Coordinates of C-alpha atoms in Angstrom, one line a residue:
M9 CA 93.0 71.2 160.6
N10 CA 95.7 73.9 160.1
I11 CA 96.3 75.7 156.8
P12 CA 99.2 73.5 155.6
Q13 CA 97.1 70.4 156.2
A14 CA 94.1 71.9 154.4
S15 CA 96.4 72.9 151.5
M16 CA 97.7 69.3 151.3
L17 CA 94.2 67.9 151.2
V18 CA 93.2 70.3 148.4
G19 CA 96.3 69.4 146.4
T20 CA 95.7 65.7 146.9
V21 CA 92.1 65.9 145.8
L22 CA 93.1 67.9 142.7
S23 CA 95.8 65.4 141.9
V24 CA 93.3 62.6 142.1
L25 CA 90.9 64.4 139.9
L26 CA 93.6 65.1 137.3
C27 CA 94.7 61.5 137.4
S28 CA 91.1 60.4 136.9
A29 CA 90.7 62.7 133.9
Q30 CA 93.8 61.4 132.3
A31 CA 92.9 57.8 133.0
Q32 CA 89.4 58.0 131.6
A33 CA 90.1 55.9 128.7
H34 CA 89.5 56.1 125.0
W35 CA 89.5 52.3 125.6
C36 CA 86.0 52.6 126.8
D37 CA 84.5 53.4 123.3
D38 CA 86.8 55.1 120.8
M39 CA 88.3 51.9 119.4
W40 CA 84.8 50.6 118.4
V41 CA 83.8 53.4 116.0
S42 CA 83.3 50.7 113.3
S43 CA 80.6 48.5 111.9
Y44 CA 80.0 45.1 110.3
N45 CA 82.9 43.4 112.2
I46 CA 80.5 40.7 113.3
V47 CA 79.0 38.3 110.8
V48 CA 75.6 36.4 111.0
R49 CA 74.8 33.5 108.8
P50 CA 71.3 31.9 109.2
D51 CA 70.5 28.2 108.8
S52 CA 67.8 29.3 106.3
D53 CA 67.1 32.6 104.6
T54 CA 63.4 32.1 105.3
S55 CA 62.0 31.3 108.7
P56 CA 65.5 31.0 110.3
K57 CA 65.9 29.0 113.5
E58 CA 69.6 29.1 114.1
L59 CA 72.2 31.8 113.6
Y60 CA 75.9 31.3 113.2
V61 CA 77.6 34.4 114.7
Q62 CA 81.3 35.0 114.0
N63 CA 83.7 37.6 115.5
N64 CA 85.8 39.1 112.7
M65 CA 87.9 41.2 115.0
G66 CA 91.3 40.5 116.5
Y67 CA 89.7 41.5 119.9
Q68 CA 88.1 39.1 122.2
L69 CA 84.6 40.4 122.9
I70 CA 84.0 39.9 126.6
N71 CA 80.4 40.0 128.0
F72 CA 79.2 39.6 124.4
K73 CA 75.4 39.8 124.0
L74 CA 73.3 39.5 120.8
T75 CA 69.7 40.7 120.7
A76 CA 67.2 40.8 117.9
T77 CA 63.9 42.5 117.0
A78 CA 61.6 42.2 114.0
G79 CA 58.6 43.9 112.7
S80 CA 56.5 40.8 113.4
G81 CA 57.3 41.1 117.1
A82 CA 59.9 40.4 119.8
I83 CA 62.5 37.7 119.2
T84 CA 64.2 35.8 122.0
L85 CA 67.6 34.3 121.3
T86 CA 69.3 31.5 123.2
A87 CA 73.0 32.1 123.5
P88 CA 75.4 29.2 123.0
T89 CA 76.9 27.3 126.0
T90 CA 79.8 25.9 124.1
L91 CA 82.0 29.0 123.7
K92 CA 85.6 28.5 124.6
V93 CA 85.3 31.1 127.3
A94 CA 81.9 31.6 128.7
G95 CA 80.3 34.9 127.7
T96 CA 83.2 35.8 125.4
L97 CA 83.5 35.6 121.6
L98 CA 87.2 35.1 121.0
P99 CA 88.9 36.3 117.8
A100 CA 87.5 34.5 114.7
E101 CA 85.3 32.3 117.0
K102 CA 81.8 31.3 115.8
G103 CA 78.9 30.5 118.1
T104 CA 75.4 29.3 117.3
W105 CA 72.5 31.4 118.7
K106 CA 69.0 29.8 118.5
I107 CA 65.7 31.6 117.9
A108 CA 63.8 30.5 121.0
S109 CA 60.6 32.6 120.3
G110 CA 59.4 34.8 117.5
S111 CA 58.8 33.8 113.9
P112 CA 60.6 36.1 111.4
A113 CA 59.6 35.3 107.8
K114 CA 63.0 36.3 106.4
I115 CA 66.5 36.8 107.8
E116 CA 66.3 40.4 106.4
D117 CA 63.4 41.1 108.8
I118 CA 65.6 40.8 111.8
T119 CA 67.5 43.8 113.3
F120 CA 70.4 42.8 115.4
S121 CA 72.1 44.6 118.2
V122 CA 75.3 43.7 120.0
S123 CA 77.1 44.8 123.1
F124 CA 80.5 43.8 124.6
G125 CA 83.1 44.8 127.0
N126 CA 82.5 46.3 130.4
S127 CA 79.5 48.5 130.9
G128 CA 79.1 51.1 128.1
Q129 CA 82.3 50.3 126.3
S130 CA 80.7 49.3 123.0
G131 CA 78.5 52.4 123.0
R132 CA 79.9 53.7 119.7
Y133 CA 79.5 50.4 117.8
P134 CA 78.1 50.5 115.2
T135 CA 78.6 53.9 113.6
T136 CA 75.6 56.1 112.9
G137 CA 73.4 54.8 110.2
A138 CA 75.3 51.5 110.0
K139 CA 74.3 48.0 111.1
A140 CA 75.9 46.0 113.9
V141 CA 76.3 42.9 111.8
M142 CA 76.7 41.8 108.3
I143 CA 74.2 39.0 107.3
V144 CA 75.7 36.5 104.9
K145 CA 72.7 34.7 103.5
T146 CA 72.8 31.0 102.6
D147 CA 72.4 32.0 98.9
G148 CA 75.7 33.9 99.2
T149 CA 74.2 37.4 99.0
L150 CA 74.8 40.1 101.7
Y151 CA 72.4 42.1 103.7
P152 CA 72.7 45.0 103.6
A153 CA 74.1 44.9 100.1
A154 CA 77.3 46.7 99.2
P155 CA 78.1 49.4 99.8
P156 CA 76.9 48.9 103.4
P157 CA 75.4 52.0 104.9
G158 CA 77.6 53.8 107.4
L159 CA 80.7 51.7 106.7
D160 CA 82.7 54.5 105.1
S161 CA 82.2 56.9 108.0
S162 CA 84.9 59.5 108.4
A163 CA 84.6 59.3 112.1
G164 CA 86.6 57.0 114.3
D165 CA 90.2 57.5 113.3
Q166 CA 91.2 55.3 116.2
A167 CA 89.3 52.4 114.7
R168 CA 90.6 52.3 111.1
S169 CA 92.1 48.8 111.7
L170 CA 88.5 47.6 112.2
Q171 CA 86.9 49.7 109.5
Y172 CA 89.2 48.9 106.6
P173 CA 88.9 45.1 107.0
A174 CA 85.1 45.4 106.8
V175 CA 85.6 47.5 103.7
A176 CA 87.7 44.7 102.2
D177 CA 85.3 42.0 103.3
F178 CA 82.0 43.5 102.3
E179 CA 82.5 46.5 100.0
D180 CA 85.6 46.5 97.8
L181 CA 88.4 44.0 98.4
N182 CA 91.2 46.0 96.7
T183 CA 90.2 49.3 98.3
G184 CA 90.2 47.8 101.8
L185 CA 93.6 46.0 101.3
D186 CA 95.2 49.1 99.9
K187 CA 93.9 51.2 102.9
L188 CA 95.3 48.6 105.4
L189 CA 98.7 48.5 103.6
Q190 CA 99.0 52.3 103.8
L191 CA 97.7 52.3 107.4
Y192 CA 100.5 50.0 108.4
C193 CA 103.1 51.8 106.3
A194 CA 106.6 50.8 107.4
G195 CA 106.2 50.2 111.1
R196 CA 106.1 52.5 114.1
A197 CA 108.8 54.9 113.0
S198 CA 106.6 55.7 110.0
W199 CA 103.4 56.5 112.0
N200 CA 102.2 59.8 113.3
T201 CA 101.6 58.5 116.8
G202 CA 99.0 61.2 117.5
S203 CA 96.7 60.5 114.6
E204 CA 95.8 58.0 111.9
A205 CA 98.3 59.6 109.5
V206 CA 101.6 58.1 108.3
S207 CA 104.7 59.7 106.9
P208 CA 104.3 59.5 103.1
S209 CA 108.1 59.6 102.6
Y210 CA 108.2 55.9 103.8
C211 CA 105.1 54.6 101.8
K212 CA 104.3 57.1 99.1
D213 CA 102.1 54.6 97.4
T214 CA 101.1 50.9 97.6
S215 CA 104.1 49.7 95.6
S216 CA 107.1 51.3 97.2
T217 CA 108.8 51.3 100.6
T218 CA 111.5 53.3 102.2
C219 CA 112.6 52.2 105.7
P220 CA 112.8 54.9 108.4
T221 CA 116.3 55.4 109.9
T222 CA 115.0 56.0 113.4
K223 CA 114.4 53.1 115.9
P224 CA 111.5 53.6 118.3
T225 CA 112.3 53.0 121.9
S226 CA 111.2 50.2 124.1
D227 CA 108.0 51.8 125.4
S228 CA 104.3 51.1 125.1
G229 CA 102.8 52.9 122.1
T230 CA 100.0 55.4 121.9
K231 CA 96.4 54.4 121.2
Y232 CA 97.1 55.3 117.6
D233 CA 100.2 53.1 117.4
Y234 CA 98.2 50.0 118.3
M235 CA 95.5 50.9 115.7
H236 CA 98.3 51.0 113.1
L237 CA 99.9 47.8 114.4
W238 CA 96.7 45.7 114.2
A239 CA 96.4 46.6 110.5
G240 CA 99.3 44.3 109.8
G241 CA 97.5 41.4 111.3
E242 CA 94.4 42.1 109.2
L243 CA 96.5 42.0 106.1
A244 CA 98.0 38.7 107.2
V245 CA 94.6 37.1 107.7
R246 CA 93.8 38.1 104.1
K247 CA 97.2 37.0 102.6
E248 CA 95.5 34.9 99.9
S249 CA 94.3 38.1 98.3
L250 CA 97.3 40.3 98.6
G251 CA 98.8 39.6 95.2
A252 CA 101.6 42.0 94.4
R253 CA 101.0 43.7 97.8
A254 CA 102.7 40.7 99.5
A255 CA 106.2 41.7 98.4
V256 CA 105.6 45.3 99.4
F257 CA 104.2 44.2 102.8
R258 CA 107.2 42.0 103.4
A259 CA 109.5 44.9 102.8
R260 CA 107.5 47.1 105.2
L261 CA 107.5 44.4 107.9
Q262 CA 111.3 44.1 107.7
C263 CA 111.4 47.9 108.3
A264 CA 109.1 47.5 111.3
V265 CA 111.3 44.9 113.0
N266 CA 113.7 47.8 113.7
D267 CA 111.9 48.6 116.9
A268 CA 113.2 48.4 120.4
D269 CA 109.8 47.2 121.8
V270 CA 109.4 43.4 121.5
G271 CA 105.7 43.7 120.9
F272 CA 105.9 45.9 117.8
A273 CA 109.0 44.2 116.4
G274 CA 107.8 40.7 117.3
Y275 CA 104.4 41.1 115.7
A276 CA 106.0 42.1 112.4
M277 CA 108.4 39.2 112.6
F278 CA 105.6 36.7 113.3
I279 CA 103.7 38.0 110.3
L280 CA 106.7 37.7 108.1
G281 CA 106.8 34.0 108.8
Y282 CA 103.1 33.5 108.4
L283 CA 103.1 35.0 104.9
G284 CA 105.1 32.0 103.7
D285 CA 108.5 31.1 102.4
D286 CA 110.4 33.8 100.5
A287 CA 114.1 33.7 99.8
N288 CA 114.9 37.3 100.9
T289 CA 112.7 37.1 103.9
R290 CA 114.2 33.8 105.0
T291 CA 117.7 35.3 104.9
F292 CA 116.5 38.2 106.9
L293 CA 114.9 36.0 109.6
Q294 CA 117.9 33.7 109.7
T295 CA 120.1 36.7 110.6
Q296 CA 117.6 37.7 113.3
A297 CA 117.4 34.1 114.7
S298 CA 121.2 33.9 115.0
G299 CA 121.2 36.4 117.7
T300 CA 120.0 36.1 121.3
G301 CA 117.0 37.3 123.3
D302 CA 113.3 37.4 122.7
L303 CA 113.3 38.6 119.1
A304 CA 115.7 35.8 118.1
T305 CA 113.2 33.3 119.5
I306 CA 110.3 34.9 117.7
A307 CA 112.4 34.8 114.5
K308 CA 112.7 31.0 115.0
A309 CA 109.0 30.8 115.3
A310 CA 108.7 32.8 112.0
L311 CA 111.1 30.4 110.3
Y312 CA 109.2 27.4 111.6
L313 CA 106.1 28.9 110.0
M314 CA 108.0 29.1 106.7
G315 CA 108.8 25.4 106.9
D316 CA 112.2 25.3 108.7
T317 CA 111.6 22.2 110.9
T318 CA 115.0 22.5 112.5
Q319 CA 113.6 25.4 114.6
K320 CA 110.9 23.2 116.3
A321 CA 112.8 22.6 119.5
G322 CA 113.5 26.3 120.0
V323 CA 109.9 27.1 119.3
Q324 CA 108.6 24.5 121.8
T325 CA 110.9 26.0 124.4
G326 CA 109.7 29.5 123.5
A327 CA 106.1 28.4 124.0
Q328 CA 107.0 28.2 127.7
S329 CA 108.8 31.5 127.9
S330 CA 108.1 34.1 130.6
S331 CA 107.8 36.7 127.9
V332 CA 104.2 37.1 126.7
F333 CA 105.4 38.2 123.3
V334 CA 107.6 35.1 122.8
Q335 CA 105.1 32.7 124.3
A336 CA 102.2 33.8 122.2
A337 CA 104.2 33.8 118.9
C338 CA 105.7 30.3 119.6
A339 CA 102.4 28.8 120.7
A340 CA 100.7 30.2 117.6
A341 CA 103.4 28.8 115.3
L342 CA 102.9 25.3 116.9
G343 CA 99.1 25.8 116.5
I344 CA 99.5 26.6 112.8
V345 CA 102.2 24.2 111.7
D346 CA 101.5 21.2 114.0
K347 CA 97.8 21.9 114.5
D348 CA 98.8 21.7 118.2
D349 CA 95.4 22.5 119.9
A350 CA 96.7 21.7 123.4
T351 CA 99.4 24.4 123.2
V352 CA 97.1 27.0 121.8
T353 CA 94.6 26.2 124.6
S354 CA 97.1 26.1 127.4
A355 CA 99.7 28.7 126.4
L356 CA 98.1 31.2 124.0
I357 CA 94.4 31.7 124.9
P358 CA 95.2 32.4 128.6
L359 CA 97.4 35.3 127.5
V360 CA 94.5 37.0 125.7
K361 CA 93.5 39.9 128.0
W362 CA 91.0 42.7 127.9
N363 CA 93.6 45.3 128.8
E364 CA 94.1 48.8 127.5
P365 CA 97.2 48.6 125.4
D366 CA 98.8 52.0 125.8
T367 CA 99.6 51.5 129.5
S368 CA 102.2 49.5 131.4
D369 CA 100.6 46.4 129.9
D370 CA 102.5 47.4 126.7
G371 CA 99.8 45.8 124.5
K372 CA 100.5 42.3 125.7
G373 CA 96.9 41.3 126.2
L374 CA 95.7 42.5 122.8
Y375 CA 99.0 41.3 121.1
A376 CA 98.0 37.8 122.1
G377 CA 94.5 38.3 120.9
H378 CA 95.6 39.4 117.5
I379 CA 98.0 36.5 117.2
L380 CA 95.2 34.2 118.1
E381 CA 93.1 35.8 115.4
I382 CA 95.7 34.7 112.8
V383 CA 95.8 31.2 114.1
A384 CA 92.0 30.9 114.1
F385 CA 91.5 32.2 110.6
E386 CA 94.3 29.9 109.4
R387 CA 92.0 27.1 110.5
R388 CA 88.7 28.5 109.4
G389 CA 89.8 30.1 106.2
W390 CA 89.0 33.7 105.2
V391 CA 86.5 34.5 102.5
A392 CA 85.7 37.8 100.9
K393 CA 81.9 38.4 101.1
G394 CA 81.5 35.1 102.9
V395 CA 82.2 32.9 105.9
G396 CA 84.9 30.3 106.0
T397 CA 83.8 26.8 106.9
G398 CA 87.0 25.2 108.3
A399 CA 86.7 23.9 111.8
V400 CA 88.7 25.7 114.5
T401 CA 89.2 22.6 116.7
F402 CA 90.8 24.5 119.6
Y403 CA 87.5 26.3 119.9
G404 CA 85.7 23.0 120.2
E405 CA 84.4 22.9 116.6
T406 CA 84.2 19.6 114.9
G407 CA 82.6 20.6 111.5
S408 CA 81.5 23.5 109.5
G409 CA 78.5 25.6 109.9
A410 CA 76.6 27.1 107.1
G411 CA 78.7 29.0 104.7
G412 CA 80.8 28.9 101.5
A413 CA 83.7 26.5 101.6
T414 CA 87.3 27.8 101.6
G415 CA 90.7 26.5 102.1
T416 CA 92.5 27.1 105.3
G417 CA 96.0 27.5 103.9
G418 CA 96.9 28.6 100.5
A419 CA 99.6 30.0 98.3
T420 CA 102.3 32.1 99.8
G421 CA 105.5 33.7 98.9
R422 CA 104.4 35.9 96.0
G423 CA 107.3 38.1 94.9
G424 CA 110.6 38.8 96.5
A425 CA 111.0 41.2 99.4
T426 CA 112.5 44.5 98.7
G427 CA 115.5 45.7 100.6
S428 CA 115.0 46.9 104.1
G429 CA 117.7 49.5 104.0
G430 CA 118.0 53.0 102.7
A431 CA 116.0 55.6 104.5
T432 CA 115.4 59.2 104.1
S433 CA 115.6 61.8 106.8
A434 CA 112.3 63.4 107.5
G435 CA 113.5 66.5 109.2
G436 CA 113.6 65.5 112.8
T437 CA 110.8 65.3 115.4
T438 CA 108.2 68.0 115.8
G439 CA 105.9 68.9 118.6
K440 CA 102.5 68.0 117.3
Q441 CA 100.0 67.1 120.0
D442 CA 97.4 64.5 119.7
A443 CA 94.0 66.1 119.2
A444 CA 91.4 65.2 121.7
T445 CA 88.5 63.2 120.6
T446 CA 85.0 63.9 121.9
G447 CA 84.8 62.2 125.2
G448 CA 88.3 60.7 124.8
D449 CA 91.6 61.9 125.9
A450 CA 94.5 63.7 124.2
R451 CA 97.9 62.4 124.5
L452 CA 101.3 63.3 123.2
A453 CA 103.0 60.9 120.9
T454 CA 105.8 58.7 122.0
G455 CA 108.4 59.4 119.5
G456 CA 109.1 57.9 116.2
A457 CA 108.3 59.1 112.7
S458 CA 108.7 62.6 111.7
G459 CA 107.2 64.1 108.6
S460 CA 103.4 64.0 109.1
G461 CA 103.3 65.6 112.5
G462 CA 106.4 64.0 114.0
A463 CA 106.5 62.7 117.5
T464 CA 107.1 64.1 120.9
G465 CA 107.6 62.6 124.3
R466 CA 104.6 61.0 126.0
G467 CA 102.3 63.5 127.5
G468 CA 99.5 63.2 129.9
A469 CA 97.1 65.9 128.8
N470 CA 93.6 64.7 129.1
G471 CA 90.8 65.3 126.6
S472 CA 87.7 67.3 126.5
G473 CA 85.6 66.2 129.4
G474 CA 85.9 62.5 129.8
A475 CA 84.3 59.6 127.9
S476 CA 81.1 60.3 126.2
G477 CA 78.0 58.3 126.9
R478 CA 77.0 57.4 123.4
G479 CA 75.1 54.2 123.2
G480 CA 74.5 53.5 126.8
A481 CA 76.2 55.3 129.6
N482 CA 76.4 53.7 133.0
G483 CA 74.6 54.9 136.0
S484 CA 76.3 56.4 139.0
G485 CA 79.3 54.3 139.7
G486 CA 80.6 53.0 136.4
A487 CA 83.5 50.7 135.9
T488 CA 86.0 50.7 138.7
S489 CA 89.7 50.7 139.1
S490 CA 92.0 47.7 138.8
V491 CA 91.5 46.7 142.4
G492 CA 87.8 45.9 141.9
G493 CA 84.9 47.9 143.3
S494 CA 81.3 48.6 142.9
G495 CA 79.0 51.0 141.2
S496 CA 76.4 50.9 138.5
G497 CA 77.6 48.6 135.8
G498 CA 80.9 48.4 137.6
G499 CA 83.0 45.7 136.0
S500 CA 85.5 44.6 138.5
G501 CA 89.3 44.9 138.4
S502 CA 92.0 42.3 138.8
G503 CA 90.5 39.6 141.0
G504 CA 87.0 40.8 140.2
A505 CA 84.5 39.5 137.7
N506 CA 85.9 39.5 134.3
G507 CA 85.4 39.2 130.6
S508 CA 83.8 35.8 130.6
G509 CA 80.6 37.2 132.2
G510 CA 82.0 40.0 134.2
A511 CA 79.8 41.6 136.9
N512 CA 77.7 44.5 135.7
G513 CA 74.3 45.1 137.1
S514 CA 73.0 48.3 138.6
G515 CA 73.8 48.3 142.2
G516 CA 77.4 47.4 141.6
T517 CA 78.9 44.0 142.2
T518 CA 82.1 44.1 144.1
G519 CA 85.0 42.4 142.3
T520 CA 86.7 40.6 145.0
G521 CA 86.5 36.8 144.9
S522 CA 85.8 35.9 141.3
T523 CA 88.5 34.2 139.3
V524 CA 89.8 35.2 136.0
P525 CA 89.3 32.5 133.4
P526 CA 91.4 32.2 130.2
G527 CA 90.8 34.9 127.7
G528 CA 89.0 37.2 130.1
D529 CA 90.3 40.1 132.0
S530 CA 89.2 42.8 134.4
G531 CA 90.6 45.8 132.6
G532 CA 88.5 48.3 130.8
C533 CA 87.9 51.8 132.1
K534 CA 90.3 52.7 134.9
C535 CA 88.3 55.6 136.4
N536 CA 84.9 57.2 136.1
L537 CA 84.2 60.6 134.7
G538 CA 81.6 62.1 132.5
S539 CA 78.8 59.7 131.5
H540 CA 80.6 56.7 132.8
G541 CA 79.4 57.4 136.4
S542 CA 79.5 60.7 138.2
G543 CA 79.3 59.4 141.8
P544 CA 83.1 59.1 142.6
A545 CA 84.0 62.4 140.8
S546 CA 81.1 64.2 142.6
S547 CA 82.3 62.9 146.0
I548 CA 85.8 64.1 145.3
L549 CA 84.7 67.5 144.2
L550 CA 82.6 67.8 147.4
I551 CA 85.7 66.9 149.5
A552 CA 87.7 69.5 147.7
A553 CA 85.0 72.2 148.2
S554 CA 84.9 71.4 151.9
A555 CA 88.6 71.7 152.3
L556 CA 88.6 75.0 150.5
L557 CA 85.9 76.4 152.8
L558 CA 87.8 75.2 155.9
L559 CA 91.0 76.9 154.5
R560 CA 89.1 80.2 154.1
R561 CA 87.8 80.1 157.6
R562 CA 91.2 79.4 159.1
R563 CA 92.6 82.4 157.2
R564 CA 90.0 84.6 158.8

């Protein structure tokens, strides 16, 4: 090997290492720094035999496992075989786990643990000192009682859209809803795309709104953008309790529609329709629907949700669109208005993917999941400090489990929407960089709101040493890239084993050959660094070292 060849090899190896460091995803664990997003309700508060387990997240939990222990001894649980997607707990889905062995005297005697995702990805759930699940007893009381320990952790700023709903559900309803409303603010142009902060000039309090004048570009958002975005869906699920916040939220959603990315704008548009009929909002949506393109079709779905039956034909056509954003919104509208389970099953659920959003996926897989969450809770009903009992028939449910009864619809249209115009200038964009989280990565923001840090062009700077191994790091190997592969715990890539029971296992199953069922996906960690498997990185470093030694010898 001559010197130029050796230099080329060294450069290639270093490029691979740099790419690996950048690709090591916050997706592996940072999004799950939360607690009490899973609810357990027993068939009896004493000597329970069956446990109704509900996913309160807008994420589908692939490879979901529930385990239990008690002071009286080991407990063996039998998982349900009737989940819509095997091994996956879809958004707002409820399954029944049976106690196969062990005899806990009280439901409070049981300590629950959960895992989900590809190997090691749920390692930071729950937060330190918190419980994995909230137990809603048959007598209506909660365990642990409010305030739940660890829920108000200051850690996990990338998971506020999971933390604040749990605050609303199990600690203080008004506090949680106010936090969600401020987290969403006025859409992507109002967010600091490198942190959980928002620009206060656009939402200085929970009763006022000023629309940004800037329009974000058609580009996938940062990891923080998607955390802000999903807060809007969590507010929509809890629309019955919004009160005066509903009018403020409508105004902010109209601001958020001014976004060149269909995912960000379309999600806001869909929620506007789901909140119910409102004169000002209807006029706004009619203007949007009179245009052409994907957003016009999503506006028709929103109007259909408001009760405009003349939009049905357009919505039915949209449910067959090649655009994931359009197809998901239209299928969901049919699922809500017409109770069309067939369309939800055939058109919406297959779009729900376990893909990292701030990539070329542009959030499509999780957009579909959070849309599905809204449809499912519309059927089940949302209850503060409880569990809705409506049957989600597209999940195969025919009746209610244990829990307090609720309605699945409810009043809408409180208050008129405020104007969506009039924006203040926040002084232009600044160059604030996203701070690296422990074990995560640091990225530059993608543009948008100024004020609280502003936004810069997307960067690629990686964080401080790869993903951490909190809560169960893989062995050597770890999750592989999107073309499948092996390694300890190695979830496969596209074409490999996926979310509905994806291959893990030490020894590494290779991901070629398995099919991808609806609702599952083979995403997850793209590369392996740090505690997610040191084998590939060590091999590359060895190659680099060898090349450098060869280069030195040739120079002599």
